[in-house]
């Protein structure tokens, strides 16, 4: 599969500092920030700093360092946001997954009972 990255997407602009964000955590490989339209008391987006359009793109092409850095950011977000009671991680992908922003992002959602996965 071909993955075409559009560097004008909103998260690319956030990474370049062209659009502000409320940063929760950052390392060399990933940035975590609050979702602008939170669906729950905790709603953080974790994105890689590399140009990956989706989870499957990142899974296929990211280096071991990028994978590790991304997951370290996920761990830090869970610690900082104190989601001991649980949370949901979501990576909406392309058309069937209703992905709005074509830069891979993992939603970390929690802070309340979320119900079953799909209605
Ligand atoms: P998707 O539907 O692609 O999985 O989710 C995209 C998410 O990005 C949505 O939850 C939306 O609220 C969030 N979002 C869109 N634009 C911005 C923005 O400019 N700043 C932040 N912090 N979040 C955004």
PDB file of C-alpha atoms and ligand atoms in Angstrom:
ATOM      1  CA  UNK A   1       0.000   0.000   0.000  1.00  0.00           C
ATOM      2  CA  UNK A   2       1.104   3.553  -0.794  1.00  0.00           C
ATOM      3  CA  UNK A   3       0.865   6.101   2.016  1.00  0.00           C
ATOM      4  CA  UNK A   4       0.766   9.709   0.789  1.00  0.00           C
ATOM      5  CA  UNK A   5       1.497  12.174   3.589  1.00  0.00           C
ATOM      6  CA  UNK A   6      -0.002  15.674   3.319  1.00  0.00           C
ATOM      7  CA  UNK A   7       2.250  18.025   5.267  1.00  0.00           C
ATOM      8  CA  UNK A   8      -0.518  20.638   5.397  1.00  0.00           C
ATOM      9  CA  UNK A   9      -2.619  18.559   7.806  1.00  0.00           C
ATOM     10  CA  UNK A  10      -3.452  20.192  11.123  1.00  0.00           C
ATOM     11  CA  UNK A  11      -1.192  17.969  13.246  1.00  0.00           C
ATOM     12  CA  UNK A  12       1.775  18.668  10.950  1.00  0.00           C
ATOM     13  CA  UNK A  13       1.113  22.363  11.611  1.00  0.00           C
ATOM     14  CA  UNK A  14       0.986  21.690  15.359  1.00  0.00           C
ATOM     15  CA  UNK A  15       4.329  19.852  15.148  1.00  0.00           C
ATOM     16  CA  UNK A  16       5.876  22.813  13.284  1.00  0.00           C
ATOM     17  CA  UNK A  17       4.557  25.198  15.946  1.00  0.00           C
ATOM     18  CA  UNK A  18       2.250  26.976  13.492  1.00  0.00           C
ATOM     19  CA  UNK A  19      -0.822  26.152  15.589  1.00  0.00           C
ATOM     20  CA  UNK A  20      -0.789  26.173  19.413  1.00  0.00           C
ATOM     21  CA  UNK A  21      -1.548  23.103  21.476  1.00  0.00           C
ATOM     22  CA  UNK A  22      -1.902  22.187  25.127  1.00  0.00           C
ATOM     23  CA  UNK A  23       1.041  19.829  25.480  1.00  0.00           C
ATOM     24  CA  UNK A  24       0.758  17.008  28.012  1.00  0.00           C
ATOM     25  CA  UNK A  25       4.089  15.329  27.214  1.00  0.00           C
ATOM     26  CA  UNK A  26       6.800  15.452  24.550  1.00  0.00           C
ATOM     27  CA  UNK A  27       9.925  13.457  23.743  1.00  0.00           C
ATOM     28  CA  UNK A  28      12.188  13.185  20.680  1.00  0.00           C
ATOM     29  CA  UNK A  29       9.722  10.978  18.800  1.00  0.00           C
ATOM     30  CA  UNK A  30       6.234  11.895  19.940  1.00  0.00           C
ATOM     31  CA  UNK A  31       4.018  14.739  21.109  1.00  0.00           C
ATOM     32  CA  UNK A  32       0.948  14.354  23.323  1.00  0.00           C
ATOM     33  CA  UNK A  33      -1.602  17.152  23.628  1.00  0.00           C
ATOM     34  CA  UNK A  34      -5.180  17.739  24.695  1.00  0.00           C
ATOM     35  CA  UNK A  35      -7.898  17.170  22.095  1.00  0.00           C
ATOM     36  CA  UNK A  36      -9.564  20.451  21.133  1.00  0.00           C
ATOM     37  CA  UNK A  37     -13.043  18.862  21.452  1.00  0.00           C
ATOM     38  CA  UNK A  38     -12.735  16.416  24.363  1.00  0.00           C
ATOM     39  CA  UNK A  39     -15.169  13.489  24.471  1.00  0.00           C
ATOM     40  CA  UNK A  40     -14.449  12.739  28.138  1.00  0.00           C
ATOM     41  CA  UNK A  41     -12.647  14.346  31.121  1.00  0.00           C
ATOM     42  CA  UNK A  42      -9.406  12.849  29.777  1.00  0.00           C
ATOM     43  CA  UNK A  43      -8.915  13.128  26.012  1.00  0.00           C
ATOM     44  CA  UNK A  44      -5.310  13.295  24.858  1.00  0.00           C
ATOM     45  CA  UNK A  45      -3.886  12.722  21.375  1.00  0.00           C
ATOM     46  CA  UNK A  46      -0.477  11.079  21.018  1.00  0.00           C
ATOM     47  CA  UNK A  47       1.192  11.630  17.648  1.00  0.00           C
ATOM     48  CA  UNK A  48       4.555  10.599  16.242  1.00  0.00           C
ATOM     49  CA  UNK A  49       6.851  13.397  15.091  1.00  0.00           C
ATOM     50  CA  UNK A  50       7.531  11.487  11.877  1.00  0.00           C
ATOM     51  CA  UNK A  51       5.359  11.805   8.762  1.00  0.00           C
ATOM     52  CA  UNK A  52       3.004   8.837   9.120  1.00  0.00           C
ATOM     53  CA  UNK A  53      -0.582   8.979   7.936  1.00  0.00           C
ATOM     54  CA  UNK A  54      -2.050   6.134   9.978  1.00  0.00           C
ATOM     55  CA  UNK A  55      -1.467   3.372  12.522  1.00  0.00           C
ATOM     56  CA  UNK A  56      -0.735   0.799   9.829  1.00  0.00           C
ATOM     57  CA  UNK A  57       1.718   3.168   8.122  1.00  0.00           C
ATOM     58  CA  UNK A  58       3.520   3.771  11.429  1.00  0.00           C
ATOM     59  CA  UNK A  59       3.459   0.057  12.293  1.00  0.00           C
ATOM     60  CA  UNK A  60       5.032  -0.836   8.956  1.00  0.00           C
ATOM     61  CA  UNK A  61       7.613   1.902   8.453  1.00  0.00           C
ATOM     62  CA  UNK A  62       8.579   3.481  11.778  1.00  0.00           C
ATOM     63  CA  UNK A  63      11.960   2.604  13.276  1.00  0.00           C
ATOM     64  CA  UNK A  64      12.394   0.762  16.564  1.00  0.00           C
ATOM     65  CA  UNK A  65      13.366   4.081  18.188  1.00  0.00           C
ATOM     66  CA  UNK A  66      10.179   5.733  16.918  1.00  0.00           C
ATOM     67  CA  UNK A  67       8.045   2.839  18.177  1.00  0.00           C
ATOM     68  CA  UNK A  68       9.702   2.970  21.566  1.00  0.00           C
ATOM     69  CA  UNK A  69       9.459   6.746  21.812  1.00  0.00           C
ATOM     70  CA  UNK A  70       5.790   6.679  20.870  1.00  0.00           C
ATOM     71  CA  UNK A  71       4.931   4.029  23.454  1.00  0.00           C
ATOM     72  CA  UNK A  72       6.970   5.821  26.090  1.00  0.00           C
ATOM     73  CA  UNK A  73       4.797   8.877  25.426  1.00  0.00           C
ATOM     74  CA  UNK A  74       1.652   6.753  25.823  1.00  0.00           C
ATOM     75  CA  UNK A  75       2.949   5.483  29.167  1.00  0.00           C
ATOM     76  CA  UNK A  76       3.726   9.008  30.341  1.00  0.00           C
ATOM     77  CA  UNK A  77       0.297  10.279  29.303  1.00  0.00           C
ATOM     78  CA  UNK A  78      -1.351   7.475  31.308  1.00  0.00           C
ATOM     79  CA  UNK A  79       0.787   8.361  34.325  1.00  0.00           C
ATOM     80  CA  UNK A  80       0.270  12.128  34.043  1.00  0.00           C
ATOM     81  CA  UNK A  81      -3.493  11.886  33.413  1.00  0.00           C
ATOM     82  CA  UNK A  82      -3.892   9.338  36.231  1.00  0.00           C
ATOM     83  CA  UNK A  83      -6.140   6.891  34.361  1.00  0.00           C
ATOM     84  CA  UNK A  84      -5.693   4.104  36.881  1.00  0.00           C
ATOM     85  CA  UNK A  85      -9.422   3.281  36.667  1.00  0.00           C
ATOM     86  CA  UNK A  86      -9.022   2.612  32.949  1.00  0.00           C
ATOM     87  CA  UNK A  87      -9.149   4.298  29.571  1.00  0.00           C
ATOM     88  CA  UNK A  88      -9.647   3.593  25.883  1.00  0.00           C
ATOM     89  CA  UNK A  89      -7.068   3.994  23.134  1.00  0.00           C
ATOM     90  CA  UNK A  90      -8.430   4.581  19.634  1.00  0.00           C
ATOM     91  CA  UNK A  91      -6.693   4.994  16.289  1.00  0.00           C
ATOM     92  CA  UNK A  92      -9.340   5.882  13.720  1.00  0.00           C
ATOM     93  CA  UNK A  93      -8.033   4.931  10.288  1.00  0.00           C
ATOM     94  CA  UNK A  94      -9.076   6.117   6.820  1.00  0.00           C
ATOM     95  CA  UNK A  95     -12.671   6.018   5.546  1.00  0.00           C
ATOM     96  CA  UNK A  96     -14.199   3.099   7.463  1.00  0.00           C
ATOM     97  CA  UNK A  97     -12.513   4.237  10.666  1.00  0.00           C
ATOM     98  CA  UNK A  98     -13.638   7.858  10.104  1.00  0.00           C
ATOM     99  CA  UNK A  99     -10.196   9.408  10.396  1.00  0.00           C
ATOM    100  CA  UNK A 100     -10.429  13.190  10.085  1.00  0.00           C
ATOM    101  CA  UNK A 101      -6.757  14.142  10.433  1.00  0.00           C
ATOM    102  CA  UNK A 102      -4.341  12.243   8.150  1.00  0.00           C
ATOM    103  CA  UNK A 103      -1.444  12.132  10.606  1.00  0.00           C
ATOM    104  CA  UNK A 104      -1.365   9.039  12.815  1.00  0.00           C
ATOM    105  CA  UNK A 105      -2.768   9.775  16.253  1.00  0.00           C
ATOM    106  CA  UNK A 106      -3.800   7.662  19.181  1.00  0.00           C
ATOM    107  CA  UNK A 107      -6.693   8.968  21.265  1.00  0.00           C
ATOM    108  CA  UNK A 108      -6.333   8.275  24.993  1.00  0.00           C
ATOM    109  CA  UNK A 109      -9.814   8.728  26.456  1.00  0.00           C
ATOM    110  CA  UNK A 110     -10.868   8.238  30.066  1.00  0.00           C
ATOM    111  CA  UNK A 111     -11.895   9.862  33.305  1.00  0.00           C
ATOM    112  CA  UNK A 112     -15.396   8.361  33.176  1.00  0.00           C
ATOM    113  CA  UNK A 113     -17.161   5.084  32.385  1.00  0.00           C
ATOM    114  CA  UNK A 114     -17.022   4.850  28.581  1.00  0.00           C
ATOM    115  CA  UNK A 115     -19.520   2.067  27.958  1.00  0.00           C
ATOM    116  CA  UNK A 116     -19.063  -0.741  25.439  1.00  0.00           C
ATOM    117  CA  UNK A 117     -16.636  -0.299  22.563  1.00  0.00           C
ATOM    118  CA  UNK A 118     -19.163  -0.007  19.710  1.00  0.00           C
ATOM    119  CA  UNK A 119     -22.867   0.928  19.825  1.00  0.00           C
TER     120      UNK A 119
HETATM  121  P1  LIG B   1      -9.884  11.553  14.140  1.00  0.00           P
HETATM  122  O1  LIG B   1     -11.325  11.668  13.786  1.00  0.00           O
HETATM  123  O2  LIG B   1      -8.993  11.924  12.971  1.00  0.00           O
HETATM  124  O3  LIG B   1      -9.519  10.269  14.792  1.00  0.00           O
HETATM  125  O4  LIG B   1      -9.651  12.621  15.288  1.00  0.00           O
HETATM  126  C1  LIG B   1      -9.113  13.879  15.106  1.00  0.00           C
HETATM  127  C2  LIG B   1      -9.181  14.578  16.449  1.00  0.00           C
HETATM  128  O5  LIG B   1      -8.414  15.760  16.350  1.00  0.00           O
HETATM  129  C3  LIG B   1     -10.592  15.002  16.866  1.00  0.00           C
HETATM  130  O6  LIG B   1     -10.887  14.411  18.126  1.00  0.00           O
HETATM  131  C4  LIG B   1     -10.519  16.529  16.940  1.00  0.00           C
HETATM  132  O7  LIG B   1     -11.253  17.070  18.006  1.00  0.00           O
HETATM  133  C5  LIG B   1      -9.024  16.775  17.097  1.00  0.00           C
HETATM  134  N1  LIG B   1      -8.566  18.033  16.537  1.00  0.00           N
HETATM  135  C6  LIG B   1      -8.845  18.533  15.311  1.00  0.00           C
HETATM  136  N2  LIG B   1      -8.219  19.707  15.120  1.00  0.00           N
HETATM  137  C7  LIG B   1      -7.521  19.950  16.252  1.00  0.00           C
HETATM  138  C8  LIG B   1      -6.662  21.016  16.656  1.00  0.00           C
HETATM  139  O8  LIG B   1      -6.420  21.980  15.942  1.00  0.00           O
HETATM  140  N3  LIG B   1      -6.119  20.921  17.903  1.00  0.00           N
HETATM  141  C9  LIG B   1      -6.360  19.862  18.729  1.00  0.00           C
HETATM  142  N4  LIG B   1      -5.766  19.866  19.923  1.00  0.00           N
HETATM  143  N5  LIG B   1      -7.155  18.836  18.371  1.00  0.00           N
HETATM  144  C10 LIG B   1      -7.724  18.886  17.154  1.00  0.00           C
END
